[in-house]
Structures are given as C-alpha cells and as structure tokens.
Amino acid sequence: MPVEITWWGHATCTVEDSGTRVLTDPLFTRRLAHLRRRSGALPTPEAARADLVVVSHLHADHLHVPSLARLAPGTRLLVPRGAPRQVPGLRRLRHLAVEEVAPGDTVRAGDLRVRVVPALHDGRRLPLGPRRSPALGFVVEGDARTYFAGDTALFDSMAEEVGPVDVALLPVGGWGPNLGEEHLDADRAARALALLAPRMAVPVHYGTYWPIGMGSVRPHEFHTPGEEFVRRAAVHAPEVTVHRLAQGESARLEAVR
C-alpha cells in the first residue's frame, strides 16, 4: 500500500500509512493573532479526520487550541511533556485523548509505530512561561518511515537521533521576514536532507501565513523558500526526490517494507 502525504499549509500535514491517518500540527484558521493566511484555501473538513494527531511544540502556530477543538471525539493527541500545564486550553479539550510525550518515547497507533525524537528549538509557549516543554519531531513507521521535523535547527546528531527514514517533511521557511537560528531555511533544510538521505522530501512551513500589513516586506521570504529548497536539494542531496506541493496536494511513495 502506498504511503500518502498531504500538505494542508504551514506545518499541517496528513501522513496516511498502513490504513492509519496521522495529522501534524493542525492549524485551521484564516488568522492567528497578527498573522493572516495569504495562500491556499483553508483545509477541508477531511483534514481534521485523523487517528492520531501530533504536536511538535507549544508555539501558537503549532499548538492551536481552536483547531484541536475541531478534532473528532476520542482522537488521540500527542503533545510535548508539560504542555497541559503551560497551555490551559488543552485541559478543556476533554473530548480528546491527550498523551504527553518526550524524546525517546514510542507510541503505537494501529499498525504504526511512532517514535518521538528531539528537535533543536525553543519549545516554550511564548511570550510567557519557562522552558519546561521540549520541542519534538516524530517518525511515523509503517509501510514507510516518515519524519516530521516540526520546527528545528540543523544539529550534528540529527541523522543519529532520527534514524533511517524514507520520507522527510522539513520546514524551509517561516511566517515573517526574519527567520531565527532555531529554524531551517531552504539551505539548512537541504543540508539536513543530505544527512537524513530519505527517498522523498516535502518542504513545509512556508508560503502560508504572513504578518498583516507586511505583504510588501521581503515578499521573497514568503513565496520562494519551496523553490529554493528544490534547487538546494538538487545540489546537496541529488538522489532525493523532492515534491513541492501546493496546499491541499498530495504525494505518494510506494511501500518499502
């Protein structure tokens, strides 16, 4: 059975593998504080259908309580350890089965095994709160091994921590004209691709949200990271097939098991 990846925009993806749907960092809103969705239609109701949902860290564009509230009753939700203490809204989502996880944990979902791996990123709920919750990545293992990086910088032990993967969902941009060091830009993501050596990659976390009133400020940072990642990947990891998807589009990888 092929593994299907659908990108809904920003860091929100559906990974369908072995008959199980895993949803990453759901964000189903036109506006989030000072950010407005500038590209792609809002995800369809189909996007909220999942057997397992994973949240990489506590920033509001990744852990968005109103979007999580749209999930069906009984949906399993993996969040970084300590998240319910830092985000009171999580405790009100009593219709979800919330599980706290940390790097090194493994969770079973249907025929899938989901490994929790580290990320190098400030995982706090900004602008408040001490650094109590780790930023995470996830490796979904079934007919293929799919790595969702969340938000992370490039770090020396990335390939060792993540392990062998077949698909990499890598952030290549952000939501503003300045991208901090604890993020991957197109070049750093391509270098990460060379370390991870998957069969397929999909660039995410770009070209969706942008600050209101800043449409003319460095617009190339909004539009071009996906294209730039394709170019850089061809240099650093030419053996990897890169699918630059539009929001709502899917890519498939034939099962490798």
Short mmCIF file of C-alpha atoms in Angstrom, two decimals:
data_model
loop_
_atom_site.label_atom_id
_atom_site.label_comp_id
_atom_site.label_asym_id
_atom_site.label_seq_id
_atom_site.Cartn_x
_atom_site.Cartn_y
_atom_site.Cartn_z
CA MET A 1 0.00 0.00 0.00
CA PRO A 2 1.49 3.40 -0.92
CA VAL A 3 2.16 6.00 1.75
CA GLU A 4 0.41 9.30 1.03
CA ILE A 5 1.48 12.72 2.29
CA THR A 6 -0.91 15.67 2.05
CA TRP A 7 0.27 19.20 2.86
CA TRP A 8 -2.51 21.49 4.10
CA GLY A 9 -0.26 24.54 4.59
CA HIS A 10 2.22 25.74 7.21
CA ALA A 11 3.29 22.66 9.27
CA THR A 12 -0.03 20.82 8.88
CA CYS A 13 0.26 17.51 7.04
CA THR A 14 -1.59 14.22 6.89
CA VAL A 15 0.52 11.08 6.73
CA GLU A 16 -1.58 8.08 5.67
CA ASP A 17 0.26 4.80 6.14
CA SER A 18 -0.97 1.23 6.74
CA GLY A 19 -4.58 2.40 6.89
CA THR A 20 -3.86 4.91 9.69
CA ARG A 21 -4.00 8.71 9.41
CA VAL A 22 -1.54 10.86 11.35
CA LEU A 23 -2.09 14.63 11.40
CA THR A 24 0.72 17.06 12.26
CA ASP A 25 0.44 20.45 14.00
CA PRO A 26 -3.13 21.23 12.85
CA LEU A 27 -3.77 24.90 12.05
CA PHE A 28 -7.21 25.51 10.53
CA THR A 29 -7.67 29.27 10.73
CA ARG A 30 -7.56 32.29 8.43
CA ARG A 31 -6.00 34.47 11.11
CA LEU A 32 -3.80 33.86 14.13
CA ALA A 33 -3.03 36.98 16.16
CA HIS A 34 -1.02 39.19 13.74
CA LEU A 35 -0.78 36.50 11.07
CA ARG A 36 -3.14 36.06 8.12
CA ARG A 37 -3.37 33.15 5.73
CA ARG A 38 -2.24 34.60 2.40
CA SER A 39 -2.01 31.47 0.26
CA GLY A 40 -4.11 28.37 -0.24
CA ALA A 41 -7.67 27.70 0.82
CA LEU A 42 -8.39 26.67 4.38
CA PRO A 43 -8.05 22.90 4.83
CA THR A 44 -11.22 20.96 4.10
CA PRO A 45 -13.07 19.12 6.90
CA GLU A 46 -11.30 15.99 5.65
CA ALA A 47 -8.06 17.41 7.06
CA ALA A 48 -9.40 17.16 10.62
CA ARG A 49 -10.03 13.43 10.28
CA ALA A 50 -7.20 11.57 11.94
CA ASP A 51 -6.49 8.52 14.06
CA LEU A 52 -3.54 10.22 15.74
CA VAL A 53 -2.53 13.87 15.97
CA VAL A 54 0.98 15.01 16.88
CA VAL A 55 2.03 18.46 18.10
CA SER A 56 5.70 19.35 17.83
CA HIS A 57 5.92 22.27 20.28
CA LEU A 58 3.89 24.88 22.12
CA HIS A 59 4.14 27.89 19.81
CA ALA A 60 0.63 29.02 18.89
CA ASP A 61 1.08 28.34 15.17
CA HIS A 62 1.78 24.68 16.01
CA LEU A 63 -0.35 24.08 19.11
CA HIS A 64 -3.57 25.91 18.14
CA VAL A 65 -6.31 25.07 20.61
CA PRO A 66 -9.29 26.12 18.40
CA SER A 67 -8.01 23.87 15.62
CA LEU A 68 -7.55 20.97 18.03
CA ALA A 69 -11.12 21.53 19.23
CA ARG A 70 -12.33 20.54 15.73
CA LEU A 71 -10.97 17.02 16.05
CA ALA A 72 -13.45 14.20 16.49
CA PRO A 73 -14.21 12.90 19.99
CA GLY A 74 -11.78 10.24 21.08
CA THR A 75 -8.95 11.33 18.77
CA ARG A 76 -5.55 10.61 20.28
CA LEU A 77 -3.36 13.70 20.65
CA LEU A 78 0.37 13.58 21.41
CA VAL A 79 1.77 16.78 22.94
CA PRO A 80 5.16 17.66 24.45
CA ARG A 81 5.53 16.70 28.08
CA GLY A 82 4.29 19.52 30.30
CA ALA A 83 2.03 21.06 27.64
CA PRO A 84 -1.25 20.87 29.62
CA ARG A 85 0.36 22.83 32.46
CA GLN A 86 1.58 25.55 30.14
CA VAL A 87 -1.48 25.74 27.86
CA PRO A 88 -4.64 25.74 29.99
CA GLY A 89 -6.83 25.50 26.89
CA LEU A 90 -5.58 21.95 26.37
CA ARG A 91 -7.21 20.89 29.62
CA ARG A 92 -10.59 21.97 28.26
CA LEU A 93 -10.36 19.58 25.30
CA ARG A 94 -11.94 16.76 27.25
CA HIS A 95 -13.22 15.09 24.08
CA LEU A 96 -9.62 14.22 23.08
CA ALA A 97 -7.30 11.54 24.46
CA VAL A 98 -4.27 13.69 25.31
CA GLU A 99 -0.92 11.97 25.91
CA GLU A 100 2.27 13.75 26.95
CA VAL A 101 5.47 12.51 25.30
CA ALA A 102 9.19 13.30 25.25
CA PRO A 103 12.16 12.30 23.09
CA GLY A 104 12.78 8.57 23.28
CA ASP A 105 9.12 7.63 23.71
CA THR A 106 7.37 5.27 21.30
CA VAL A 107 3.62 5.12 20.69
CA ARG A 108 1.59 2.52 18.79
CA ALA A 109 -1.30 3.59 16.56
CA GLY A 110 -2.98 0.85 14.53
CA ASP A 111 -0.19 -0.87 12.62
CA LEU A 112 2.09 2.12 13.05
CA ARG A 113 4.89 2.80 15.47
CA VAL A 114 5.51 6.49 16.17
CA ARG A 115 8.89 7.44 17.61
CA VAL A 116 9.38 10.76 19.38
CA VAL A 117 12.71 12.39 18.52
CA PRO A 118 14.39 15.61 19.64
CA ALA A 119 14.31 18.97 17.90
CA LEU A 120 16.58 21.95 18.47
CA HIS A 121 14.05 24.74 19.03
CA ASP A 122 12.65 26.89 21.82
CA GLY A 123 9.56 24.89 22.76
CA ARG A 124 8.04 27.35 25.25
CA ARG A 125 4.54 28.78 25.00
CA LEU A 126 5.55 32.31 24.06
CA PRO A 127 5.56 35.05 25.20
CA LEU A 128 5.09 33.54 28.67
CA GLY A 129 6.33 30.52 30.52
CA PRO A 130 9.63 28.94 31.44
CA ARG A 131 11.28 26.41 29.17
CA ARG A 132 9.50 23.32 30.51
CA SER A 133 8.29 21.54 27.40
CA PRO A 134 10.65 20.11 24.77
CA ALA A 135 10.31 20.71 21.07
CA LEU A 136 9.78 17.41 19.28
CA GLY A 137 9.98 15.65 15.95
CA PHE A 138 8.15 12.43 15.10
CA VAL A 139 9.00 9.42 12.95
CA VAL A 140 5.93 7.52 11.72
CA GLU A 141 6.90 3.93 10.94
CA GLY A 142 4.65 1.63 8.93
CA ASP A 143 5.00 0.71 5.28
CA ALA A 144 7.50 3.59 5.20
CA ARG A 145 9.32 5.72 7.76
CA THR A 146 8.18 9.35 7.65
CA TYR A 147 9.99 12.06 9.62
CA PHE A 148 8.05 15.18 10.61
CA ALA A 149 10.62 17.66 11.90
CA GLY A 150 8.27 20.25 13.45
CA ASP A 151 10.46 23.32 13.92
CA THR A 152 14.15 22.71 14.41
CA ALA A 153 17.62 23.92 13.67
CA LEU A 154 20.16 21.68 12.00
CA PHE A 155 22.12 19.80 14.68
CA ASP A 156 25.09 17.45 14.49
CA SER A 157 23.31 14.34 15.79
CA MET A 158 20.16 14.78 13.68
CA ALA A 159 20.69 11.71 11.50
CA GLU A 160 21.60 9.58 14.53
CA GLU A 161 18.61 10.78 16.58
CA VAL A 162 16.10 10.47 13.75
CA GLY A 163 17.44 7.22 12.30
CA PRO A 164 16.89 5.90 8.77
CA VAL A 165 13.83 7.44 7.08
CA ASP A 166 12.14 7.16 3.69
CA VAL A 167 10.24 10.48 3.72
CA ALA A 168 11.24 13.80 5.30
CA LEU A 169 8.77 16.64 5.95
CA LEU A 170 11.12 19.56 6.52
CA PRO A 171 10.40 23.19 7.38
CA VAL A 172 12.07 25.53 4.90
CA GLY A 173 10.80 28.97 5.93
CA GLY A 174 8.62 30.77 8.44
CA TRP A 175 5.86 33.32 8.86
CA GLY A 176 7.85 36.53 8.84
CA PRO A 177 10.74 38.34 7.14
CA ASN A 178 13.24 37.28 9.81
CA LEU A 179 13.97 33.60 10.40
CA GLY A 180 15.76 32.83 13.67
CA GLU A 181 18.67 30.47 14.09
CA GLU A 182 16.50 27.71 15.58
CA HIS A 183 14.77 27.18 12.24
CA LEU A 184 15.68 25.55 8.96
CA ASP A 185 15.79 27.80 5.93
CA ALA A 186 15.97 26.34 2.43
CA ASP A 187 19.73 25.83 2.51
CA ARG A 188 19.90 24.37 6.02
CA ALA A 189 16.95 22.09 5.18
CA ALA A 190 18.80 20.84 2.09
CA ARG A 191 21.84 20.12 4.25
CA ALA A 192 19.60 18.24 6.68
CA LEU A 193 18.32 16.27 3.70
CA ALA A 194 21.87 15.23 2.85
CA LEU A 195 22.32 13.93 6.41
CA LEU A 196 19.00 12.08 6.54
CA ALA A 197 19.15 10.64 3.00
CA PRO A 198 15.45 9.78 2.59
CA ARG A 199 13.92 8.65 -0.69
CA MET A 200 11.46 11.56 -0.78
CA ALA A 201 11.11 15.01 0.78
CA VAL A 202 8.30 17.55 1.07
CA PRO A 203 9.05 21.16 2.07
CA VAL A 204 6.61 22.63 4.61
CA HIS A 205 6.29 25.63 6.94
CA TYR A 206 6.42 28.36 4.32
CA GLY A 207 4.16 30.28 1.95
CA THR A 208 1.00 30.18 4.08
CA TYR A 209 0.90 32.80 6.86
CA TRP A 210 2.40 36.29 6.88
CA PRO A 211 2.07 39.28 9.23
CA ILE A 212 -0.85 41.56 8.47
CA GLY A 213 0.28 44.74 6.72
CA MET A 214 3.69 43.34 5.78
CA GLY A 215 2.84 41.91 2.36
CA SER A 216 5.46 44.11 0.68
CA VAL A 217 8.23 43.47 3.22
CA ARG A 218 10.72 40.97 1.78
CA PRO A 219 7.97 39.09 -0.09
CA HIS A 220 10.52 36.63 -1.47
CA GLU A 221 10.76 35.17 2.04
CA PHE A 222 7.09 34.24 1.71
CA HIS A 223 6.95 32.97 -1.87
CA THR A 224 10.30 31.40 -2.69
CA PRO A 225 11.55 29.05 0.08
CA GLY A 226 9.95 25.98 -1.50
CA GLU A 227 11.51 26.67 -4.90
CA GLU A 228 14.84 27.48 -3.29
CA PHE A 229 14.73 24.22 -1.33
CA VAL A 230 14.23 22.29 -4.57
CA ARG A 231 17.32 23.99 -6.05
CA ARG A 232 19.46 23.48 -2.95
CA ALA A 233 18.35 19.86 -2.55
CA ALA A 234 19.49 19.16 -6.10
CA VAL A 235 22.97 20.27 -5.03
CA HIS A 236 23.23 18.74 -1.55
CA ALA A 237 21.07 15.62 -1.95
CA PRO A 238 20.52 14.97 -5.67
CA GLU A 239 19.39 11.38 -5.06
CA VAL A 240 16.30 12.55 -3.09
CA THR A 241 13.02 13.14 -4.93
CA VAL A 242 11.51 16.44 -3.76
CA HIS A 243 7.78 17.10 -4.10
CA ARG A 244 6.96 20.80 -3.78
CA LEU A 245 3.24 20.62 -3.12
CA ALA A 246 0.56 23.27 -3.22
CA GLN A 247 -1.69 23.44 -0.18
CA GLY A 248 -4.11 20.51 -0.33
CA GLU A 249 -1.96 18.49 -2.75
CA SER A 250 -0.62 15.00 -2.04
CA ALA A 251 2.41 12.91 -2.93
CA ARG A 252 2.77 9.15 -2.74
CA LEU A 253 5.62 6.81 -2.01
CA GLU A 254 5.34 3.14 -2.75
CA ALA A 255 5.65 0.95 0.32
CA VAL A 256 9.20 -0.06 1.15
CA ARG A 257 8.51 -2.82 3.65
#
